[in-house]
Amino acid sequence: MKILITGNMGYVGPAVVSHLRRAMPDCLLVGVDTGLFAHCLTQANLPERLLNSQVFADVRDLPAELFEGVDAVVHLAAVSNDPMGGRFEAVTDEINHRATLRTAELAARMGVRSFVFASSCSMYGFAEGGARTEADDLNPLTAYSRSKVAAEIGLGEIARNSQMTVSALRFATACGFSGRTRLDLVLNDFVASALKTGRVSVLSDGTPWRPLIHVNDMARAIEWALLRRDGANFLAVNVGSEDWNYQVRELAEAVAASVAGTVVEINKDAPPDRRSYRVNFDLYRSLAPAHQPEVTLAGAIADLKNGLAAAGLKDPDYRSSQLVRLNVLTQAIDGGSLGTDLRYTANSSDLGSIPGFKDPALQTREAMSG
């Protein structure tokens, strides 16, 4: 089985590559990424050493021949959160929506059998009442969540008009340590803040609901989706666990309980945070009983504590570091190596000008040689 993984050099990609290499050791794994965050490593070795090959390309420009002989596509490539989506709204639609559909159309045309799309529960937006099911109305509130909704609609049409099985995995909010850990995610930020400042500052009143899932459990869900045989040519499913529906203040309190001496600060006078939703995961539990989330909240916090310590996180001002992805893009744009369309500029022909980034061809050879 040959699997193409787009956006593999982000936060989730290293966990996916590692899991698929263990679970499906004979598969051919090919990564496709621009390398924007290649240097944002939080582990000693390149995650790409586990791939058979790494292609450096913009997901907006993939050629049809890249899909020759490919059995399945795992599509992770995206402008990946609300702050980046807010700053780069048009580009977010271009990449997350239009490039996703172009990628899926090419895959279907070239005979790819399975297409797994990393979607998001954030498309439920603000949802009062009970936990949201796949049949409930969507209420996307941000450029990021709107792009995911539009992509799902288009993917459904592609699936109905082709022989390709499409799985849209509506993931809960990602958390946990990865080979390229991000600290612009709620639980990850709380743990880093507790370790470096002794405080967890909740900017809202702490009442909004957030479902969470560890990146390792995201990888297990992707494995299931690659191999699912339930007969549905298009499936949109919430991926997570009922046990992981938490209010933000509960997450802060759990981190404080794990990191001795941590003080929780909640802004009780903050305006309401409209991004609040609980999610029902019954469908995923019924379809994938052997691939249910295994990591607990306590386990995720411990994983982050140990991983960040091993990675040498020292700076209390970590929110200004490359572990916050918007900072990486801003630095590259300000330095002239990246345009506001998130494409490399002529000034980036020497990739050594990009902070921390090596020649990608050299990096690929290093990865493949182990």
mmCIF file of N, CA and C in Angstrom, residues 129-250:
data_model
loop_
_atom_site.group_PDB
_atom_site.id
_atom_site.type_symbol
_atom_site.label_atom_id
_atom_site.label_comp_id
_atom_site.label_asym_id
_atom_site.label_seq_id
_atom_site.Cartn_x
_atom_site.Cartn_y
_atom_site.Cartn_z
ATOM 1 N N GLY A 129 -27.042 23.792 24.300
ATOM 2 C CA GLY A 129 -27.795 22.549 24.443
ATOM 3 C C GLY A 129 -26.874 21.354 24.476
ATOM 4 N N GLY A 130 -27.328 20.237 23.922
ATOM 5 C CA GLY A 130 -26.591 18.991 24.016
ATOM 6 C C GLY A 130 -25.393 18.928 23.089
ATOM 7 N N ALA A 131 -24.685 17.817 23.203
ATOM 8 C CA ALA A 131 -23.495 17.599 22.384
ATOM 9 C C ALA A 131 -23.885 17.464 20.913
ATOM 10 N N ARG A 132 -23.060 18.030 20.032
ATOM 11 C CA ARG A 132 -23.347 18.064 18.600
ATOM 12 C C ARG A 132 -23.059 16.718 17.938
ATOM 13 N N THR A 133 -24.016 16.264 17.134
ATOM 14 C CA THR A 133 -23.828 15.070 16.318
ATOM 15 C C THR A 133 -23.576 15.478 14.877
ATOM 16 N N GLU A 134 -23.216 14.503 14.066
ATOM 17 C CA GLU A 134 -22.940 14.764 12.656
ATOM 18 C C GLU A 134 -24.174 15.272 11.915
ATOM 19 N N ALA A 135 -25.365 15.019 12.447
ATOM 20 C CA ALA A 135 -26.600 15.458 11.799
ATOM 21 C C ALA A 135 -26.997 16.881 12.170
ATOM 22 N N ASP A 136 -26.329 17.464 13.150
ATOM 23 C CA ASP A 136 -26.685 18.811 13.596
ATOM 24 C C ASP A 136 -26.184 19.873 12.626
ATOM 25 N N ASP A 137 -26.817 21.046 12.691
ATOM 26 C CA ASP A 137 -26.401 22.167 11.855
ATOM 27 C C ASP A 137 -24.985 22.602 12.207
ATOM 28 N N LEU A 138 -24.281 23.065 11.191
ATOM 29 C CA LEU A 138 -22.937 23.605 11.394
ATOM 30 C C LEU A 138 -23.028 25.111 11.587
ATOM 31 N N ASN A 139 -22.091 25.653 12.397
ATOM 32 C CA ASN A 139 -22.116 27.076 12.699
ATOM 33 C C ASN A 139 -20.681 27.610 12.732
ATOM 34 N N PRO A 140 -19.987 27.563 11.584
ATOM 35 C CA PRO A 140 -18.583 27.986 11.582
ATOM 36 C C PRO A 140 -18.457 29.489 11.830
ATOM 37 N N LEU A 141 -17.571 29.850 12.759
ATOM 38 C CA LEU A 141 -17.442 31.243 13.172
ATOM 39 C C LEU A 141 -16.155 31.899 12.702
ATOM 40 N N THR A 142 -15.238 31.131 12.129
ATOM 41 C CA THR A 142 -13.933 31.663 11.753
ATOM 42 C C THR A 142 -13.593 31.254 10.325
ATOM 43 N N ALA A 143 -12.589 31.923 9.752
ATOM 44 C CA ALA A 143 -12.132 31.572 8.403
ATOM 45 C C ALA A 143 -11.668 30.126 8.353
ATOM 46 N N TYR A 144 -10.995 29.681 9.403
ATOM 47 C CA TYR A 144 -10.516 28.303 9.453
ATOM 48 C C TYR A 144 -11.682 27.312 9.401
ATOM 49 N N SER A 145 -12.676 27.495 10.266
ATOM 50 C CA SER A 145 -13.785 26.537 10.309
ATOM 51 C C SER A 145 -14.650 26.634 9.052
ATOM 52 N N ARG A 146 -14.803 27.835 8.495
ATOM 53 C CA ARG A 146 -15.556 27.965 7.245
ATOM 54 C C ARG A 146 -14.863 27.220 6.107
ATOM 55 N N SER A 147 -13.540 27.258 6.091
ATOM 56 C CA SER A 147 -12.805 26.555 5.035
ATOM 57 C C SER A 147 -12.989 25.051 5.149
ATOM 58 N N LYS A 148 -13.097 24.543 6.360
ATOM 59 C CA LYS A 148 -13.297 23.106 6.555
ATOM 60 C C LYS A 148 -14.701 22.688 6.104
ATOM 61 N N VAL A 149 -15.694 23.513 6.384
ATOM 62 C CA VAL A 149 -17.059 23.224 5.940
ATOM 63 C C VAL A 149 -17.109 23.181 4.413
ATOM 64 N N ALA A 150 -16.532 24.189 3.765
ATOM 65 C CA ALA A 150 -16.555 24.242 2.302
ATOM 66 C C ALA A 150 -15.838 23.049 1.696
ATOM 67 N N ALA A 151 -14.729 22.645 2.309
ATOM 68 C CA ALA A 151 -13.991 21.488 1.799
ATOM 69 C C ALA A 151 -14.820 20.218 1.919
ATOM 70 N N GLU A 152 -15.482 20.045 3.053
ATOM 71 C CA GLU A 152 -16.318 18.856 3.226
ATOM 72 C C GLU A 152 -17.423 18.775 2.177
ATOM 73 N N ILE A 153 -18.057 19.902 1.894
ATOM 74 C CA ILE A 153 -19.145 19.918 0.900
ATOM 75 C C ILE A 153 -18.608 19.466 -0.456
ATOM 76 N N GLY A 154 -17.474 20.016 -0.858
ATOM 77 C CA GLY A 154 -16.889 19.646 -2.133
ATOM 78 C C GLY A 154 -16.410 18.202 -2.170
ATOM 79 N N LEU A 155 -15.852 17.729 -1.074
ATOM 80 C CA LEU A 155 -15.378 16.349 -1.015
ATOM 81 C C LEU A 155 -16.531 15.361 -1.147
ATOM 82 N N GLY A 156 -17.675 15.719 -0.569
ATOM 83 C CA GLY A 156 -18.843 14.861 -0.710
ATOM 84 C C GLY A 156 -19.232 14.693 -2.172
ATOM 85 N N GLU A 157 -19.172 15.773 -2.931
ATOM 86 C CA GLU A 157 -19.501 15.716 -4.358
ATOM 87 C C GLU A 157 -18.485 14.870 -5.111
ATOM 88 N N ILE A 158 -17.211 15.035 -4.798
ATOM 89 C CA ILE A 158 -16.175 14.243 -5.469
ATOM 90 C C ILE A 158 -16.367 12.765 -5.183
ATOM 91 N N ALA A 159 -16.667 12.423 -3.936
ATOM 92 C CA ALA A 159 -16.870 11.022 -3.582
ATOM 93 C C ALA A 159 -18.054 10.425 -4.333
ATOM 94 N N ARG A 160 -19.130 11.187 -4.439
ATOM 95 C CA ARG A 160 -20.331 10.669 -5.118
ATOM 96 C C ARG A 160 -20.113 10.479 -6.614
ATOM 97 N N ASN A 161 -19.168 11.209 -7.183
ATOM 98 C CA ASN A 161 -18.934 11.145 -8.624
ATOM 99 C C ASN A 161 -17.683 10.360 -9.001
ATOM 100 N N SER A 162 -17.161 9.568 -8.067
ATOM 101 C CA SER A 162 -15.955 8.787 -8.338
ATOM 102 C C SER A 162 -16.020 7.466 -7.585
ATOM 103 N N GLN A 163 -14.975 6.688 -7.731
ATOM 104 C CA GLN A 163 -14.864 5.411 -7.017
ATOM 105 C C GLN A 163 -14.033 5.546 -5.743
ATOM 106 N N MET A 164 -13.664 6.766 -5.403
ATOM 107 C CA MET A 164 -12.793 6.987 -4.252
ATOM 108 C C MET A 164 -13.605 7.121 -2.966
ATOM 109 N N THR A 165 -13.173 6.417 -1.938
ATOM 110 C CA THR A 165 -13.777 6.525 -0.619
ATOM 111 C C THR A 165 -13.174 7.727 0.110
ATOM 112 N N VAL A 166 -14.036 8.623 0.585
ATOM 113 C CA VAL A 166 -13.572 9.840 1.258
ATOM 114 C C VAL A 166 -14.047 9.822 2.710
ATOM 115 N N SER A 167 -13.108 10.044 3.624
ATOM 116 C CA SER A 167 -13.414 10.103 5.056
ATOM 117 C C SER A 167 -13.041 11.483 5.576
ATOM 118 N N ALA A 168 -14.016 12.245 6.058
ATOM 119 C CA ALA A 168 -13.769 13.553 6.669
ATOM 120 C C ALA A 168 -13.796 13.364 8.176
ATOM 121 N N LEU A 169 -12.653 13.383 8.787
ATOM 122 C CA LEU A 169 -12.542 13.149 10.227
ATOM 123 C C LEU A 169 -12.615 14.488 10.948
ATOM 124 N N ARG A 170 -13.750 14.722 11.604
ATOM 125 C CA ARG A 170 -13.942 15.968 12.347
ATOM 126 C C ARG A 170 -13.284 15.847 13.709
ATOM 127 N N PHE A 171 -11.997 16.171 13.738
ATOM 128 C CA PHE A 171 -11.223 15.984 14.950
ATOM 129 C C PHE A 171 -11.586 17.012 16.015
ATOM 130 N N ALA A 172 -11.581 16.551 17.259
ATOM 131 C CA ALA A 172 -11.605 17.455 18.403
ATOM 132 C C ALA A 172 -10.297 18.254 18.398
ATOM 133 N N THR A 173 -10.168 19.233 19.284
ATOM 134 C CA THR A 173 -8.958 20.069 19.345
ATOM 135 C C THR A 173 -7.749 19.216 19.694
ATOM 136 N N ALA A 174 -6.717 19.318 18.886
ATOM 137 C CA ALA A 174 -5.520 18.502 19.082
ATOM 138 C C ALA A 174 -4.755 18.943 20.326
ATOM 139 N N CYS A 175 -4.062 17.976 20.922
ATOM 140 C CA CYS A 175 -3.185 18.271 22.055
ATOM 141 C C CYS A 175 -2.111 17.197 22.118
ATOM 142 N N GLY A 176 -1.148 17.402 22.997
ATOM 143 C CA GLY A 176 -0.113 16.399 23.216
ATOM 144 C C GLY A 176 1.208 16.758 22.567
ATOM 145 N N PHE A 177 2.220 15.997 22.946
ATOM 146 C CA PHE A 177 3.580 16.234 22.455
ATOM 147 C C PHE A 177 3.771 15.544 21.119
ATOM 148 N N SER A 178 4.528 16.209 20.241
ATOM 149 C CA SER A 178 4.779 15.709 18.891
ATOM 150 C C SER A 178 6.204 16.065 18.516
ATOM 151 N N GLY A 179 6.664 15.495 17.411
ATOM 152 C CA GLY A 179 7.991 15.834 16.922
ATOM 153 C C GLY A 179 8.124 17.288 16.523
ATOM 154 N N ARG A 180 6.986 17.953 16.266
ATOM 155 C CA ARG A 180 6.948 19.393 15.992
ATOM 156 C C ARG A 180 5.796 19.998 16.797
ATOM 157 N N THR A 181 5.957 19.997 18.094
ATOM 158 C CA THR A 181 4.912 20.440 19.002
ATOM 159 C C THR A 181 4.554 21.909 18.784
ATOM 160 N N ARG A 182 3.259 22.194 18.824
ATOM 161 C CA ARG A 182 2.754 23.570 18.796
ATOM 162 C C ARG A 182 2.308 23.963 20.198
ATOM 163 N N LEU A 183 2.556 25.218 20.552
ATOM 164 C CA LEU A 183 2.091 25.733 21.836
ATOM 165 C C LEU A 183 0.989 26.765 21.657
ATOM 166 N N ASP A 184 0.363 26.790 20.464
ATOM 167 C CA ASP A 184 -0.777 27.675 20.230
ATOM 168 C C ASP A 184 -2.079 26.891 20.262
ATOM 169 N N LEU A 185 -2.114 25.867 21.085
ATOM 170 C CA LEU A 185 -3.312 25.043 21.319
ATOM 171 C C LEU A 185 -3.585 25.048 22.816
ATOM 172 N N VAL A 186 -4.843 24.985 23.195
ATOM 173 C CA VAL A 186 -5.236 25.334 24.558
ATOM 174 C C VAL A 186 -4.510 24.514 25.628
ATOM 175 N N LEU A 187 -4.545 23.190 25.559
ATOM 176 C CA LEU A 187 -3.908 22.406 26.611
ATOM 177 C C LEU A 187 -2.394 22.544 26.556
ATOM 178 N N ASN A 188 -1.823 22.529 25.368
ATOM 179 C CA ASN A 188 -0.375 22.663 25.226
ATOM 180 C C ASN A 188 0.109 23.990 25.805
ATOM 181 N N ASP A 189 -0.645 25.056 25.530
ATOM 182 C CA ASP A 189 -0.297 26.372 26.070
ATOM 183 C C ASP A 189 -0.383 26.374 27.592
ATOM 184 N N PHE A 190 -1.422 25.777 28.136
ATOM 185 C CA PHE A 190 -1.581 25.759 29.594
ATOM 186 C C PHE A 190 -0.408 25.045 30.272
ATOM 187 N N VAL A 191 0.005 23.904 29.704
ATOM 188 C CA VAL A 191 1.107 23.154 30.309
ATOM 189 C C VAL A 191 2.406 23.957 30.223
ATOM 190 N N ALA A 192 2.685 24.535 29.073
ATOM 191 C CA ALA A 192 3.898 25.342 28.922
ATOM 192 C C ALA A 192 3.894 26.525 29.889
ATOM 193 N N SER A 193 2.745 27.173 30.030
ATOM 194 C CA SER A 193 2.645 28.314 30.924
ATOM 195 C C SER A 193 2.878 27.906 32.378
ATOM 196 N N ALA A 194 2.299 26.782 32.767
ATOM 197 C CA ALA A 194 2.490 26.302 34.135
ATOM 198 C C ALA A 194 3.961 26.005 34.405
ATOM 199 N N LEU A 195 4.623 25.379 33.438
ATOM 200 C CA LEU A 195 6.027 25.010 33.629
ATOM 201 C C LEU A 195 6.939 26.224 33.664
ATOM 202 N N LYS A 196 6.671 27.217 32.842
ATOM 203 C CA LYS A 196 7.601 28.329 32.666
ATOM 204 C C LYS A 196 7.269 29.560 33.500
ATOM 205 N N THR A 197 5.990 29.726 33.884
ATOM 206 C CA THR A 197 5.608 30.935 34.623
ATOM 207 C C THR A 197 4.957 30.632 35.967
ATOM 208 N N GLY A 198 4.563 29.381 36.187
ATOM 209 C CA GLY A 198 3.872 29.036 37.421
ATOM 210 C C GLY A 198 2.424 29.486 37.432
ATOM 211 N N ARG A 199 1.912 29.926 36.267
ATOM 212 C CA ARG A 199 0.527 30.389 36.177
ATOM 213 C C ARG A 199 -0.142 29.787 34.946
ATOM 214 N N VAL A 200 -1.452 29.637 35.030
ATOM 215 C CA VAL A 200 -2.271 29.342 33.859
ATOM 216 C C VAL A 200 -3.308 30.445 33.785
ATOM 217 N N SER A 201 -3.200 31.277 32.756
ATOM 218 C CA SER A 201 -4.112 32.416 32.607
ATOM 219 C C SER A 201 -5.173 32.070 31.574
ATOM 220 N N VAL A 202 -6.426 32.003 32.026
ATOM 221 C CA VAL A 202 -7.561 31.714 31.146
ATOM 222 C C VAL A 202 -8.142 33.049 30.713
ATOM 223 N N LEU A 203 -8.073 33.323 29.412
ATOM 224 C CA LEU A 203 -8.481 34.640 28.919
ATOM 225 C C LEU A 203 -9.992 34.813 28.897
ATOM 226 N N SER A 204 -10.729 33.699 28.879
ATOM 227 C CA SER A 204 -12.191 33.770 28.935
ATOM 228 C C SER A 204 -12.640 33.574 30.382
ATOM 229 N N ASP A 205 -13.952 33.433 30.569
ATOM 230 C CA ASP A 205 -14.443 33.172 31.923
ATOM 231 C C ASP A 205 -14.340 31.696 32.296
ATOM 232 N N GLY A 206 -13.762 30.911 31.420
ATOM 233 C CA GLY A 206 -13.511 29.502 31.713
ATOM 234 C C GLY A 206 -14.657 28.559 31.415
ATOM 235 N N THR A 207 -15.797 29.085 30.987
ATOM 236 C CA THR A 207 -16.965 28.217 30.793
ATOM 237 C C THR A 207 -17.062 27.566 29.417
ATOM 238 N N PRO A 208 -16.418 28.088 28.348
ATOM 239 C CA PRO A 208 -16.569 27.453 27.043
ATOM 240 C C PRO A 208 -16.155 25.983 27.053
ATOM 241 N N TRP A 209 -16.862 25.208 26.268
ATOM 242 C CA TRP A 209 -16.568 23.782 26.138
ATOM 243 C C TRP A 209 -15.579 23.559 25.000
ATOM 244 N N ARG A 210 -14.653 22.610 25.208
ATOM 245 C CA ARG A 210 -13.725 22.193 24.170
ATOM 246 C C ARG A 210 -13.580 20.668 24.240
ATOM 247 N N PRO A 211 -13.854 19.984 23.146
ATOM 248 C CA PRO A 211 -13.473 18.569 23.088
ATOM 249 C C PRO A 211 -12.015 18.479 22.655
ATOM 250 N N LEU A 212 -11.247 17.570 23.219
ATOM 251 C CA LEU A 212 -9.832 17.427 22.890
ATOM 252 C C LEU A 212 -9.521 16.002 22.443
ATOM 253 N N ILE A 213 -8.409 15.864 21.715
ATOM 254 C CA ILE A 213 -7.905 14.547 21.338
ATOM 255 C C ILE A 213 -6.390 14.632 21.215
ATOM 256 N N HIS A 214 -5.707 13.603 21.685
ATOM 257 C CA HIS A 214 -4.254 13.551 21.607
ATOM 258 C C HIS A 214 -3.832 13.224 20.167
ATOM 259 N N VAL A 215 -2.703 13.785 19.736
ATOM 260 C CA VAL A 215 -2.246 13.550 18.362
ATOM 261 C C VAL A 215 -2.032 12.068 18.075
ATOM 262 N N ASN A 216 -1.634 11.291 19.061
ATOM 263 C CA ASN A 216 -1.452 9.851 18.831
ATOM 264 C C ASN A 216 -2.779 9.170 18.541
ATOM 265 N N ASP A 217 -3.842 9.624 19.181
ATOM 266 C CA ASP A 217 -5.161 9.056 18.906
ATOM 267 C C ASP A 217 -5.721 9.560 17.572
ATOM 268 N N MET A 218 -5.321 10.746 17.152
ATOM 269 C CA MET A 218 -5.656 11.201 15.805
ATOM 270 C C MET A 218 -5.035 10.265 14.771
ATOM 271 N N ALA A 219 -3.795 9.880 15.009
ATOM 272 C CA ALA A 219 -3.105 8.979 14.092
ATOM 273 C C ALA A 219 -3.803 7.625 14.017
ATOM 274 N N ARG A 220 -4.286 7.132 15.141
ATOM 275 C CA ARG A 220 -4.981 5.847 15.152
ATOM 276 C C ARG A 220 -6.302 5.949 14.374
ATOM 277 N N ALA A 221 -6.961 7.082 14.478
ATOM 278 C CA ALA A 221 -8.203 7.282 13.728
ATOM 279 C C ALA A 221 -7.925 7.320 12.228
ATOM 280 N N ILE A 222 -6.815 7.923 11.841
ATOM 281 C CA ILE A 222 -6.452 7.976 10.426
ATOM 282 C C ILE A 222 -6.173 6.576 9.895
ATOM 283 N N GLU A 223 -5.494 5.763 10.684
ATOM 284 C CA GLU A 223 -5.279 4.366 10.273
ATOM 285 C C GLU A 223 -6.613 3.669 10.008
ATOM 286 N N TRP A 224 -7.557 3.843 10.924
ATOM 287 C CA TRP A 224 -8.888 3.229 10.731
ATOM 288 C C TRP A 224 -9.540 3.731 9.449
ATOM 289 N N ALA A 225 -9.485 5.025 9.210
ATOM 290 C CA ALA A 225 -10.145 5.591 8.038
ATOM 291 C C ALA A 225 -9.513 5.090 6.746
ATOM 292 N N LEU A 226 -8.202 4.898 6.748
ATOM 293 C CA LEU A 226 -7.532 4.399 5.551
ATOM 294 C C LEU A 226 -8.055 3.027 5.140
ATOM 295 N N LEU A 227 -8.460 2.244 6.128
ATOM 296 C CA LEU A 227 -8.813 0.846 5.873
ATOM 297 C C LEU A 227 -10.302 0.559 6.027
ATOM 298 N N ARG A 228 -11.108 1.574 6.330
ATOM 299 C CA ARG A 228 -12.514 1.301 6.624
ATOM 300 C C ARG A 228 -13.230 0.702 5.412
ATOM 301 N N ARG A 229 -14.149 -0.199 5.696
ATOM 302 C CA ARG A 229 -14.896 -0.895 4.647
ATOM 303 C C ARG A 229 -16.376 -0.956 5.024
ATOM 304 N N ASP A 230 -16.945 0.198 5.406
ATOM 305 C CA ASP A 230 -18.342 0.210 5.839
ATOM 306 C C ASP A 230 -19.300 0.515 4.697
ATOM 307 N N GLY A 231 -18.774 0.708 3.500
ATOM 308 C CA GLY A 231 -19.629 0.898 2.336
ATOM 309 C C GLY A 231 -19.991 2.325 2.010
ATOM 310 N N ALA A 232 -19.720 3.267 2.883
ATOM 311 C CA ALA A 232 -20.058 4.677 2.629
ATOM 312 C C ALA A 232 -18.956 5.315 1.793
ATOM 313 N N ASN A 233 -19.310 5.828 0.620
ATOM 314 C CA ASN A 233 -18.262 6.435 -0.203
ATOM 315 C C ASN A 233 -17.834 7.803 0.339
ATOM 316 N N PHE A 234 -18.731 8.452 1.116
ATOM 317 C CA PHE A 234 -18.351 9.667 1.826
ATOM 318 C C PHE A 234 -18.854 9.573 3.258
ATOM 319 N N LEU A 235 -17.946 9.819 4.185
ATOM 320 C CA LEU A 235 -18.304 9.750 5.607
ATOM 321 C C LEU A 235 -17.696 10.942 6.330
ATOM 322 N N ALA A 236 -18.541 11.715 7.003
ATOM 323 C CA ALA A 236 -18.079 12.773 7.913
ATOM 324 C C ALA A 236 -18.387 12.299 9.326
ATOM 325 N N VAL A 237 -17.373 12.209 10.160
ATOM 326 C CA VAL A 237 -17.567 11.638 11.494
ATOM 327 C C VAL A 237 -16.771 12.427 12.526
ATOM 328 N N ASN A 238 -17.402 12.706 13.671
ATOM 329 C CA ASN A 238 -16.720 13.339 14.795
ATOM 330 C C ASN A 238 -15.737 12.352 15.394
ATOM 331 N N VAL A 239 -14.506 12.767 15.583
ATOM 332 C CA VAL A 239 -13.474 11.874 16.111
ATOM 333 C C VAL A 239 -12.948 12.425 17.432
ATOM 334 N N GLY A 240 -13.183 11.662 18.479
ATOM 335 C CA GLY A 240 -12.780 12.030 19.821
ATOM 336 C C GLY A 240 -13.471 11.106 20.794
ATOM 337 N N SER A 241 -13.662 11.565 22.019
ATOM 338 C CA SER A 241 -14.275 10.751 23.058
ATOM 339 C C SER A 241 -15.132 11.625 23.963
ATOM 340 N N GLU A 242 -16.261 11.093 24.397
ATOM 341 C CA GLU A 242 -17.135 11.821 25.324
ATOM 342 C C GLU A 242 -16.374 12.236 26.577
ATOM 343 N N ASP A 243 -15.434 11.395 27.009
ATOM 344 C CA ASP A 243 -14.660 11.694 28.214
ATOM 345 C C ASP A 243 -13.771 12.918 28.047
ATOM 346 N N TRP A 244 -13.563 13.365 26.795
ATOM 347 C CA TRP A 244 -12.668 14.483 26.532
ATOM 348 C C TRP A 244 -13.421 15.759 26.213
ATOM 349 N N ASN A 245 -14.698 15.852 26.568
ATOM 350 C CA ASN A 245 -15.432 17.125 26.502
ATOM 351 C C ASN A 245 -15.194 17.864 27.811
ATOM 352 N N TYR A 246 -14.435 18.940 27.765
ATOM 353 C CA TYR A 246 -14.087 19.684 28.984
ATOM 354 C C TYR A 246 -14.394 21.161 28.807
ATOM 355 N N GLN A 247 -14.729 21.816 29.935
ATOM 356 C CA GLN A 247 -14.733 23.268 29.943
ATOM 357 C C GLN A 247 -13.302 23.752 30.146
ATOM 358 N N VAL A 248 -13.008 24.935 29.625
ATOM 359 C CA VAL A 248 -11.630 25.430 29.633
ATOM 360 C C VAL A 248 -11.092 25.526 31.052
ATOM 361 N N ARG A 249 -11.930 25.931 31.993
ATOM 362 C CA ARG A 249 -11.436 26.043 33.376
ATOM 363 C C ARG A 249 -11.052 24.675 33.938
ATOM 364 N N GLU A 250 -11.733 23.612 33.508
ATOM 365 C CA GLU A 250 -11.382 22.262 33.957
ATOM 366 C C GLU A 250 -10.007 21.864 33.447
#
